[in-house]
mmCIF file of C-alpha atoms and ligand atoms in Angstrom:
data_model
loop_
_atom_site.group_PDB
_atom_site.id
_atom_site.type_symbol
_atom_site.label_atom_id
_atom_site.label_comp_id
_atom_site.label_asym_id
_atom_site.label_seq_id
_atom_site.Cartn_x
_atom_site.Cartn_y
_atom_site.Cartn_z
ATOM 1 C CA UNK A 1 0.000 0.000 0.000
ATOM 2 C CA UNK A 2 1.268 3.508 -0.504
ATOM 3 C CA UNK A 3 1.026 6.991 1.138
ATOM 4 C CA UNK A 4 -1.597 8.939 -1.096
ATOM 5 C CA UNK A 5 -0.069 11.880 -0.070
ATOM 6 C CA UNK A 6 3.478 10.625 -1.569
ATOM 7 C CA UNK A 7 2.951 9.178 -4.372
ATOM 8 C CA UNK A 8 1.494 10.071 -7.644
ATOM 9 C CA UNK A 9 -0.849 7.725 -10.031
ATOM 10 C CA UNK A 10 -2.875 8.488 -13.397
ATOM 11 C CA UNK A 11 -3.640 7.257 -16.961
ATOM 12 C CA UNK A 12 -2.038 8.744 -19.575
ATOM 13 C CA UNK A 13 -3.463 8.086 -23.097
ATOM 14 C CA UNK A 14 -0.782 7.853 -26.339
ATOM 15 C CA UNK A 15 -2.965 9.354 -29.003
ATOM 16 C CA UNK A 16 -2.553 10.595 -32.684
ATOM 17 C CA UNK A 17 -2.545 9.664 -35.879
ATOM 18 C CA UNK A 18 -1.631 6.648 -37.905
ATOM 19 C CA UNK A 19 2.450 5.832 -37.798
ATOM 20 C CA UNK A 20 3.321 9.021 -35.994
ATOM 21 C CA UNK A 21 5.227 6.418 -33.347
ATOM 22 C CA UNK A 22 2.671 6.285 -30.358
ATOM 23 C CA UNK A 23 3.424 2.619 -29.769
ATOM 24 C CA UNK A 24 7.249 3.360 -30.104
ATOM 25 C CA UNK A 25 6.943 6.008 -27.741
ATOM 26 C CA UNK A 26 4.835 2.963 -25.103
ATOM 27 C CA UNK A 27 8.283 0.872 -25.743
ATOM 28 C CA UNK A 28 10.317 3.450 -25.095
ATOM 29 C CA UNK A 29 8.852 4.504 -21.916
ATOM 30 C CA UNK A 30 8.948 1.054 -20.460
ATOM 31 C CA UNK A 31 12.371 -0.196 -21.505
ATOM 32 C CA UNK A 32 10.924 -2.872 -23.570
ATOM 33 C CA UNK A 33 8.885 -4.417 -26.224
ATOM 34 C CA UNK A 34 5.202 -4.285 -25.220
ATOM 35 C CA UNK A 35 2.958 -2.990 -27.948
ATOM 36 C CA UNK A 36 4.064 -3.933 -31.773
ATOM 37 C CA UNK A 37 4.989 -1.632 -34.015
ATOM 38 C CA UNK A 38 5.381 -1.101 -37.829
ATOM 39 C CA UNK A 39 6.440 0.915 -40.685
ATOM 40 C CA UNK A 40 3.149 0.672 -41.935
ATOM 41 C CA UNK A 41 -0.280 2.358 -40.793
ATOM 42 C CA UNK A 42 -3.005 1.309 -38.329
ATOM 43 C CA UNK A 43 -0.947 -1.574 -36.724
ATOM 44 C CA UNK A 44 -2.348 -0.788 -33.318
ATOM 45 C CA UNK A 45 -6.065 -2.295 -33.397
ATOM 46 C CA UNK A 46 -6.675 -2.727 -29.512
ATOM 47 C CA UNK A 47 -5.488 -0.385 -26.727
ATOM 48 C CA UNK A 48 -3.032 -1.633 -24.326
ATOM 49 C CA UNK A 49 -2.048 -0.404 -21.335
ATOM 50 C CA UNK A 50 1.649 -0.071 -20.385
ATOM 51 C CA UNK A 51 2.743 0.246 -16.644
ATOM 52 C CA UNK A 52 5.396 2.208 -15.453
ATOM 53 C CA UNK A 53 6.800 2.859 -11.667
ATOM 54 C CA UNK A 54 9.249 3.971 -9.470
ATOM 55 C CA UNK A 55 9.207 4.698 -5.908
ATOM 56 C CA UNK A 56 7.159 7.765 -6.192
ATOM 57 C CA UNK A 57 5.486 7.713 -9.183
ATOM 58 C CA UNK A 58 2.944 5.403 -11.490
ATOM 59 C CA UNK A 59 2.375 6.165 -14.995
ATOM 60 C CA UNK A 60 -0.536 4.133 -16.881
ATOM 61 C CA UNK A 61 0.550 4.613 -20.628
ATOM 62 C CA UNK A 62 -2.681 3.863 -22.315
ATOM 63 C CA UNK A 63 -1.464 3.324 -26.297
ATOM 64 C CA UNK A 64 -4.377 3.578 -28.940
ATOM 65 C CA UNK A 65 -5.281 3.104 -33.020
ATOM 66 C CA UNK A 66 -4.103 5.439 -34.572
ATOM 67 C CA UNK A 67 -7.354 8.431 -35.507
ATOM 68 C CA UNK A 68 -8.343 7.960 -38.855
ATOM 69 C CA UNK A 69 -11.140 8.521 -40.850
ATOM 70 C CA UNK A 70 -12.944 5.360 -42.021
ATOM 71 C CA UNK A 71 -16.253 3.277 -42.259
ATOM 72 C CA UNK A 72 -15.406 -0.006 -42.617
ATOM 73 C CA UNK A 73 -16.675 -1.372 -38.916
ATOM 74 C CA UNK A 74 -13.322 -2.607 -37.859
ATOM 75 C CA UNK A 75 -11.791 0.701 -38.407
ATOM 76 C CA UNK A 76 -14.891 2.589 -36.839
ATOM 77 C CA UNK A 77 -14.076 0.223 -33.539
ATOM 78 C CA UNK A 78 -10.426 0.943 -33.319
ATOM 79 C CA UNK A 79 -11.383 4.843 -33.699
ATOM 80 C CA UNK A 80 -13.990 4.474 -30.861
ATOM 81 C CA UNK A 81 -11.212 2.693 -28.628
ATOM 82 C CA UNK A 82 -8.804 6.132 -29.274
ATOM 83 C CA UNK A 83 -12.053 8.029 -28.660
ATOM 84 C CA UNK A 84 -13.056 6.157 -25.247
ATOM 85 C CA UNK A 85 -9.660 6.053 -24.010
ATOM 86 C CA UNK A 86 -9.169 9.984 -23.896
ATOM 87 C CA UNK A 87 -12.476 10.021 -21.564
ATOM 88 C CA UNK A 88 -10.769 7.753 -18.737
ATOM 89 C CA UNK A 89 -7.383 9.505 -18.703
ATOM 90 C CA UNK A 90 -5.716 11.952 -16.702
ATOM 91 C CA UNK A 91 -3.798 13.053 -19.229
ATOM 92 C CA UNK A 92 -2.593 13.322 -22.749
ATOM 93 C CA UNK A 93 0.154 12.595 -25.079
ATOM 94 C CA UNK A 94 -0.557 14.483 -28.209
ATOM 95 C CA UNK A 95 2.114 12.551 -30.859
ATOM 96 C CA UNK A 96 2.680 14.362 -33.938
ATOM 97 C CA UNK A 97 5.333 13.426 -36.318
ATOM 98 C CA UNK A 98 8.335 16.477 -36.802
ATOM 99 C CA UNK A 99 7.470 18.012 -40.030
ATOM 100 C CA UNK A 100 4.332 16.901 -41.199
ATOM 101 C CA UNK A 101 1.332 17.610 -40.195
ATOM 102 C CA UNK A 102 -1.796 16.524 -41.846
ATOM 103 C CA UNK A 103 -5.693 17.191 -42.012
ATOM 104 C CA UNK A 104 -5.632 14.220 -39.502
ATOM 105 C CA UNK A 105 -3.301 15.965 -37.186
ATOM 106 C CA UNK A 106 -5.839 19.044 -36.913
ATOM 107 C CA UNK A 107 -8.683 16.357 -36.793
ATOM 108 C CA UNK A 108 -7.139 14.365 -34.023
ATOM 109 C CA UNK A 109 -5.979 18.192 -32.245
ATOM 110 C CA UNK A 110 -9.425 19.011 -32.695
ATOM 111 C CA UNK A 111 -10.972 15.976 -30.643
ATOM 112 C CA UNK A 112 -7.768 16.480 -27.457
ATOM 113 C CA UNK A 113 -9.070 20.140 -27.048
ATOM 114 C CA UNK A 114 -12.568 19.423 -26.517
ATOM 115 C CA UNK A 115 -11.641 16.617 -24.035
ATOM 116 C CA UNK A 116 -10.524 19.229 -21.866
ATOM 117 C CA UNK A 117 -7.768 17.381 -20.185
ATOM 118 C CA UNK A 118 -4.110 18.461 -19.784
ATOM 119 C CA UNK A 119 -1.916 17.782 -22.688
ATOM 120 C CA UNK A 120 1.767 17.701 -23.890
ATOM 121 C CA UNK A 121 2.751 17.635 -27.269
ATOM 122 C CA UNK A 122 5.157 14.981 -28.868
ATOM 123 C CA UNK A 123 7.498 15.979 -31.752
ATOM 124 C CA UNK A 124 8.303 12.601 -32.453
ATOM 125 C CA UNK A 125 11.408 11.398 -34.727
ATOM 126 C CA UNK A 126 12.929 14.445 -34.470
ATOM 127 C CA UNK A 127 16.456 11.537 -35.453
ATOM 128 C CA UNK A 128 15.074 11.684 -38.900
ATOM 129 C CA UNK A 129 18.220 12.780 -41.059
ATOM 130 C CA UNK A 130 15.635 13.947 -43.891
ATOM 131 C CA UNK A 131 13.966 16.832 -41.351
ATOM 132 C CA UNK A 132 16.674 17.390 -38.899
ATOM 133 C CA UNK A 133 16.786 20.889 -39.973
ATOM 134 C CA UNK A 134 13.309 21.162 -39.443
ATOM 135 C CA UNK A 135 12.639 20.485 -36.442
ATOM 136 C CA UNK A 136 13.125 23.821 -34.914
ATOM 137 C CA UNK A 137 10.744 26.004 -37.812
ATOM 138 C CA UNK A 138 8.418 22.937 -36.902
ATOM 139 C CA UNK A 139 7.750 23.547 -33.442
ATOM 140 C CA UNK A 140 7.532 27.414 -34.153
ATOM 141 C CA UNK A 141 4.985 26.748 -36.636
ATOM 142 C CA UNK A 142 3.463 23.960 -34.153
ATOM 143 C CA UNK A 143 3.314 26.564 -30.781
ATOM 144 C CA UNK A 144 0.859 28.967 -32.800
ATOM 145 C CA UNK A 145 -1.846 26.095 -33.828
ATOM 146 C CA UNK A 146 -1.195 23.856 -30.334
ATOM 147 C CA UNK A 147 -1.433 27.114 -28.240
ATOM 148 C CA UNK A 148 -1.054 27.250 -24.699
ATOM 149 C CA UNK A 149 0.822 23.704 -24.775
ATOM 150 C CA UNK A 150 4.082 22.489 -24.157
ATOM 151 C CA UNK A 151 5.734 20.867 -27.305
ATOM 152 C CA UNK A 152 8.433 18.705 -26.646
ATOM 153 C CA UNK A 153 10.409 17.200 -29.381
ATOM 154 C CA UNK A 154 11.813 13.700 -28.709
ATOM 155 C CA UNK A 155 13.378 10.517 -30.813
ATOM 156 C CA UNK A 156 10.866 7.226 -29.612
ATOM 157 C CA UNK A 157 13.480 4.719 -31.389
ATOM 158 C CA UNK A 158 16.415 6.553 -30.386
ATOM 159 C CA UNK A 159 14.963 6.874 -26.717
ATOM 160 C CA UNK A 160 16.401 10.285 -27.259
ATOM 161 C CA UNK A 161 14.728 13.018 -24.820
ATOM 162 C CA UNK A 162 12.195 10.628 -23.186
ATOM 163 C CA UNK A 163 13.334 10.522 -19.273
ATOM 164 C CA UNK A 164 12.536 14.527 -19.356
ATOM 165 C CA UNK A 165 9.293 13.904 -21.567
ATOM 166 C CA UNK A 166 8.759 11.505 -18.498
ATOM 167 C CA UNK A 167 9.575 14.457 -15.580
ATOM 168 C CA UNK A 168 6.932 16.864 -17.578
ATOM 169 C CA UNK A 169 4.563 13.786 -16.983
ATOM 170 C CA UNK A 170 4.556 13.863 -13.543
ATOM 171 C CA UNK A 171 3.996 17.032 -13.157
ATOM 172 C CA UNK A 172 0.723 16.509 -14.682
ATOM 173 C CA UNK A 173 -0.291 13.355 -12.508
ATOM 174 C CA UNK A 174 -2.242 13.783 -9.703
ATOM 175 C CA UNK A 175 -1.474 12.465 -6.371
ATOM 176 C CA UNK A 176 -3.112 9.189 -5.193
ATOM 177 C CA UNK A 177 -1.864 5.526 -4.133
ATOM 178 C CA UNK A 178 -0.901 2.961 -7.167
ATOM 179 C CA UNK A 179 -3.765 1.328 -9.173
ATOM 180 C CA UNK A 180 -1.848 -1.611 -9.507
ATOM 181 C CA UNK A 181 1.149 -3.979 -8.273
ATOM 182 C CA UNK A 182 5.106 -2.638 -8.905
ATOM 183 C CA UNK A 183 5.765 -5.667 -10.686
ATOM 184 C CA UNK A 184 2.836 -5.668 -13.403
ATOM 185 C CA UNK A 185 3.793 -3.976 -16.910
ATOM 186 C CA UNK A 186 0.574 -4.594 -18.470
ATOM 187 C CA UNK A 187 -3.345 -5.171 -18.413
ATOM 188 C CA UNK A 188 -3.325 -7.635 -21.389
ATOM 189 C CA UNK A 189 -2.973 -11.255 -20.877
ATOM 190 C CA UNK A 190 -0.092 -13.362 -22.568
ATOM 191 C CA UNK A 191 -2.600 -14.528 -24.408
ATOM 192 C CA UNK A 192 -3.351 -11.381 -26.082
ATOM 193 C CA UNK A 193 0.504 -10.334 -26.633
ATOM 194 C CA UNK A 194 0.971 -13.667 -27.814
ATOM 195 C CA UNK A 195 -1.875 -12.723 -30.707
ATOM 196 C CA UNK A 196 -0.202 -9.595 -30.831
ATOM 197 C CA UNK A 197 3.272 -10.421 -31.525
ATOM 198 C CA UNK A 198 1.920 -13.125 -34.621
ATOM 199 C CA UNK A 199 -0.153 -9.923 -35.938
ATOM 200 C CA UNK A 200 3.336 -7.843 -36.084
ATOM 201 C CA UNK A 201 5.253 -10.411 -38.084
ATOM 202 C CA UNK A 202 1.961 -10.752 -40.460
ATOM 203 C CA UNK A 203 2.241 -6.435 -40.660
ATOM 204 C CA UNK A 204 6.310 -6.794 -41.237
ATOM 205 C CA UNK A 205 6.800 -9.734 -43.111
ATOM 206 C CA UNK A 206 3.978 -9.649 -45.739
ATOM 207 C CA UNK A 207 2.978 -7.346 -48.822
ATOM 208 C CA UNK A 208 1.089 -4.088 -48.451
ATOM 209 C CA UNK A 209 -2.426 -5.283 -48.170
ATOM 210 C CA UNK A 210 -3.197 -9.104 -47.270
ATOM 211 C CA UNK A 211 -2.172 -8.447 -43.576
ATOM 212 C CA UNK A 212 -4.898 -5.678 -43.144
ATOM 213 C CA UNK A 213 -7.015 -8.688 -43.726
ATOM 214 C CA UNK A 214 -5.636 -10.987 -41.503
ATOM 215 C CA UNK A 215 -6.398 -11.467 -37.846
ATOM 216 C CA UNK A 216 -5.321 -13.834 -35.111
ATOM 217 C CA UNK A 217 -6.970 -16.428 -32.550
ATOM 218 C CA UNK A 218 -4.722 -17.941 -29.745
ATOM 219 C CA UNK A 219 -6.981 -20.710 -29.385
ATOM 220 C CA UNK A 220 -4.488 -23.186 -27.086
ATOM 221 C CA UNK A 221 -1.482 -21.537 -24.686
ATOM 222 C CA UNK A 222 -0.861 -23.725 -22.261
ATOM 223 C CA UNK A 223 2.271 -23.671 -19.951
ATOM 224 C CA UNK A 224 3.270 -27.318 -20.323
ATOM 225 C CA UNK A 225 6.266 -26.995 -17.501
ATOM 226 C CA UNK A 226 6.947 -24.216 -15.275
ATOM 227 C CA UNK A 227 9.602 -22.803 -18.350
ATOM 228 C CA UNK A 228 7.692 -24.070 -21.624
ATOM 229 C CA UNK A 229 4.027 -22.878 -23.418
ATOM 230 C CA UNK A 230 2.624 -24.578 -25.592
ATOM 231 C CA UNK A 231 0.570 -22.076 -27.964
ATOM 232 C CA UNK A 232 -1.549 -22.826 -31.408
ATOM 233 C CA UNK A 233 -2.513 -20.066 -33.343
ATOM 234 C CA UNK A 234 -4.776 -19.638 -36.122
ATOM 235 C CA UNK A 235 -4.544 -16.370 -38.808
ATOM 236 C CA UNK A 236 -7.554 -15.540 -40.010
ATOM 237 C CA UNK A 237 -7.708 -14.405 -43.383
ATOM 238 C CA UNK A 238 -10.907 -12.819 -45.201
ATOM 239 C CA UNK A 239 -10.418 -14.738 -48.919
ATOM 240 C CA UNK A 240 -9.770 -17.803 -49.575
ATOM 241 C CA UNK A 241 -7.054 -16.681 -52.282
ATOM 242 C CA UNK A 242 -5.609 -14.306 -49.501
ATOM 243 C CA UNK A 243 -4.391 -17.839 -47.492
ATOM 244 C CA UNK A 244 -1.747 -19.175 -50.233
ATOM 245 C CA UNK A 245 0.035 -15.762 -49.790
ATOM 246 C CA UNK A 246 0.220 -16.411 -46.291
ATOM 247 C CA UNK A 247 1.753 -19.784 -46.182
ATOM 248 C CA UNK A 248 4.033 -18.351 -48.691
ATOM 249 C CA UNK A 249 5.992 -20.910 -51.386
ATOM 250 C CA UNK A 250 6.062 -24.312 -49.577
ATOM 251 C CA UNK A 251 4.995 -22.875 -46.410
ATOM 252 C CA UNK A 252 7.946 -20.726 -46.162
ATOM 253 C CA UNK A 253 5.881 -17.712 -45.386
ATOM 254 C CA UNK A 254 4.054 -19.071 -42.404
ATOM 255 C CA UNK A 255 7.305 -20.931 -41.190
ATOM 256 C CA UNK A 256 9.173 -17.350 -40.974
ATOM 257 C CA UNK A 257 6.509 -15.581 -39.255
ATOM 258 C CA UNK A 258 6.470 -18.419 -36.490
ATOM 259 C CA UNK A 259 9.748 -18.441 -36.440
ATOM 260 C CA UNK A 260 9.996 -14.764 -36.073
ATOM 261 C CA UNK A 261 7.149 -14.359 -33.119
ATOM 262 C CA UNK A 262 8.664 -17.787 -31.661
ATOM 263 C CA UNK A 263 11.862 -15.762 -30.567
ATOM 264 C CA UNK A 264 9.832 -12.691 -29.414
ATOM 265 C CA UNK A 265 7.470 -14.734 -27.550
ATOM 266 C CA UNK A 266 10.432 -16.119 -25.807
ATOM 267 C CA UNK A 267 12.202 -12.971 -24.618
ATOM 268 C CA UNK A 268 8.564 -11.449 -23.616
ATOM 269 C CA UNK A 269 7.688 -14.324 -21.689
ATOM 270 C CA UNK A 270 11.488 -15.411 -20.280
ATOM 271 C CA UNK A 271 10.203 -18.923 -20.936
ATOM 272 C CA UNK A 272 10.533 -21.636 -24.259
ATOM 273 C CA UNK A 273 7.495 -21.426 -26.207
ATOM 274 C CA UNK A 274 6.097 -23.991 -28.867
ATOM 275 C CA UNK A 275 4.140 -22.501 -31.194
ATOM 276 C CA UNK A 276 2.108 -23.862 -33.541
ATOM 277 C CA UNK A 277 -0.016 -21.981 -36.552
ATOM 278 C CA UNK A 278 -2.811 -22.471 -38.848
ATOM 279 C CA UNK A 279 -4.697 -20.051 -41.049
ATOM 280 C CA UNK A 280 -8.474 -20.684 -41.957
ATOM 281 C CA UNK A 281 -10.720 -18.220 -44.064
ATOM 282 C CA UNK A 282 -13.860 -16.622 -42.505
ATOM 283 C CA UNK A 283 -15.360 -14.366 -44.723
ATOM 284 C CA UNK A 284 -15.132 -10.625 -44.593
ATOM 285 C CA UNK A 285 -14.590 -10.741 -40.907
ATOM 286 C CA UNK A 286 -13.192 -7.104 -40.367
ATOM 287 C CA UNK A 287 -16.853 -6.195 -41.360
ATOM 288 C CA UNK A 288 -18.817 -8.632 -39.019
ATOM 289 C CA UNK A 289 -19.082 -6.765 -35.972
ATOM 290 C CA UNK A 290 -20.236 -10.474 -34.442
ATOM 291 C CA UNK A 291 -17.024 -11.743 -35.667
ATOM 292 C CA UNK A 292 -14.895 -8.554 -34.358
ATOM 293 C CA UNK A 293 -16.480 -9.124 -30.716
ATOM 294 C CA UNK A 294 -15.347 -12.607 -30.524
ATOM 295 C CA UNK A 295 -11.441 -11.536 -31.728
ATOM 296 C CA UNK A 296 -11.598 -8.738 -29.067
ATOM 297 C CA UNK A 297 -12.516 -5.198 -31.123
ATOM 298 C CA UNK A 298 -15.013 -3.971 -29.023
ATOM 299 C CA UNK A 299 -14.391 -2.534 -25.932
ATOM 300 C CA UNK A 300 -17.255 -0.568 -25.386
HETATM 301 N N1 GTP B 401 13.186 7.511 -37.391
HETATM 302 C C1 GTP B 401 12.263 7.259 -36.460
HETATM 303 N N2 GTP B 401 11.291 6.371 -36.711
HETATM 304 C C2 GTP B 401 10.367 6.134 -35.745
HETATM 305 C C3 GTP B 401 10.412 6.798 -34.491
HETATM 306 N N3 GTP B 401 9.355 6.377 -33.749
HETATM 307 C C4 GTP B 401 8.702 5.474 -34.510
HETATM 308 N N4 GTP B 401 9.310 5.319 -35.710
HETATM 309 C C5 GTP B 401 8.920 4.413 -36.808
HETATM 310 O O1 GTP B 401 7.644 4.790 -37.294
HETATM 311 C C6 GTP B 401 6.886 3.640 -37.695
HETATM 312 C C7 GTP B 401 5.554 3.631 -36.966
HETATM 313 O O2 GTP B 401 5.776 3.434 -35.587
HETATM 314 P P1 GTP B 401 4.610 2.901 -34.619
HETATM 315 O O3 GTP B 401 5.128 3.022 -33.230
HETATM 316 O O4 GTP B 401 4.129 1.576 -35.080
HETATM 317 O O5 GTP B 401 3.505 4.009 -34.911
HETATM 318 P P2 GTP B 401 2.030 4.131 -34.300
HETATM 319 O O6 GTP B 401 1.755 5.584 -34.122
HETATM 320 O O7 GTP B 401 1.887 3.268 -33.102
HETATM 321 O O8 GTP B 401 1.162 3.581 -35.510
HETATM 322 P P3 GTP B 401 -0.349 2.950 -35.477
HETATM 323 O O9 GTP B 401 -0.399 1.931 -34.395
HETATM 324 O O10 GTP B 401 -0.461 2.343 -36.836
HETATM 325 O O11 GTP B 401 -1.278 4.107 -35.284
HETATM 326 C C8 GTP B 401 7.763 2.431 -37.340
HETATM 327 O O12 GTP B 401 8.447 2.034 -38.514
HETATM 328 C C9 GTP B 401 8.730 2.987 -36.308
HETATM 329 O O13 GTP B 401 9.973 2.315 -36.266
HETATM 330 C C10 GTP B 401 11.467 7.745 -34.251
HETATM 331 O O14 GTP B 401 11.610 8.359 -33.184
HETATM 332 N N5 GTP B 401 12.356 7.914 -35.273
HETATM 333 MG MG1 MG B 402 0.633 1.718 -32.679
#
């Protein structure tokens, strides 16, 4: 138990666009691997909740979908789960990408400042050697749209700037006793990183479009010994033309992306894992709001 008086506790929700580096930023914050991440878009479909303490202090990183605008129901869901997140939260990290900002920025801007809560601004990948330069004119330009805020530039893969982003944090948390245990780093289950961590190699490993199809069912995980899991998998695809392309030439598709989320799986967990993986077709599931329930979309 701690002193209420002492210690500080709050959520603080990741939010902005598509591939700006929110779930980076989660990783970064914690030291490790936790939510996946991708060069392309709208990897993050489910918020997670990253867990961060010290003695005084205990920081509930809440990462989201990136905003977008779309109707497809899958894509309305993960918008609503950026939308309800900002409602729970203490406060706000407002990630914006140095150089570029979009319609979807303002949009995204737009829905933080009628939330109302307190907010800091994330230059992220300020590393970039193609906008190094810009950085600086960026932030000027930033200040006079994001008035009133603080704007603090910072390099997620780099780590570069993130133990201050973390003191301006805590100035914004309010004081109260820990929601949760020292030792925890997440809400999710290892179920659910296990799906997780199979969905990233899908995003990295595979084409532009098949993996937006694709989603994935831990149906078995079962610790076998007190150091070994044994885990089957299936990937769902939408088609049944889209599952050749995921078992790749001879199965050497599907044999890399196990292999792949084998090794992650093992340095998540700190135990051997088996893993096993199968991909099935159900039809247009990413628009069958029965189907999205069952994998997890809605968290209303
Ligand atoms: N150079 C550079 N790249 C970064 C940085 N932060 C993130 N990236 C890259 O940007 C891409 C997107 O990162 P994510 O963390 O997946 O972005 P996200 O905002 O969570 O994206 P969604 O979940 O799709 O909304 C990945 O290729 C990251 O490696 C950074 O500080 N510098
Ligand atoms: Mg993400």
């Amino acid at each position: 138990m701690t002193d209420s008086q002492k210690t500080k506790f709050g959520y603080v929700a990741i939010v902005g666009r598509p591939n700006v580096g929110k779930s980076t930023l989660l990783n970064a914050f914690l030291g490790q691997k936790l939510s996946i991440t991708c060069r392309k878009p709208q990897t993050t479909r489910h918020r997670i909740h990253g867990i961060l303490t010290d003695n005084e202090h205990q920081i509930v990183f809440v990462d989201t979908p990136g905003i977008h605008q779309s109707t497809r129901q899958m894509n309305r869901l993960m918008n609503r789960a950026a939308h309800n997140a900002l409602s729970d939260v203490d406060a706000i990290l407002f990630v914006v990408e140095s150089g570029k900002w979009l319609e979807e920025d303002q949009r995204v801007f737009q829905i933080i400042k009628e939330s109302n809560k307190p907010t800091l601004v994330v230059v992220n990948k300020v590393d970039r050697p193609d906008n190094r330069n810009a950085v600086l004119p960026f932030i000027e330009q930033l200040a006079e749209v994001v008035t009133n805020t603080d704007i603090v530039p910072v390099s997620a893969l780099k780590r570069d700037n993130i133990q201050q982003l973390q003191q301006l944090i805590y100035q914004m948390l309010p004081y109260g006793e820990f929601g949760f245990d020292e030792d925890d780093f997440t809400d999710r289950s290892a179920r659910f990183l296990a799906a997780e961590i199979i969905r990233e190699k899908l995003m990295r490993l595979m084409g532009d479009e098949v993996p937006y199809a694709t989603a994935v069912e831990v149906e078995r995980f079962e610790m076998v010994s007190s150091d070994r899991a044994e885990i089957n998998a299936v990937i769902l695809v939408e088609r049944a033309g889209q599952k050749p392309i995921v078992l790749g030439k001879s199965g050497s598709m599907i044999k890399r992306i196990g292999q792949e989320a084998r090794l992650d799986m093992n340095e998540m967990f700190g135990y051997r894992v088996h893993l096993e993986l199968w991909v099935k077709v159900r039809d247009n599931w990413s628009d069958d709001i029965r189907a999205l329930k069952s994998l997890g979309y809605d968290e209303s």
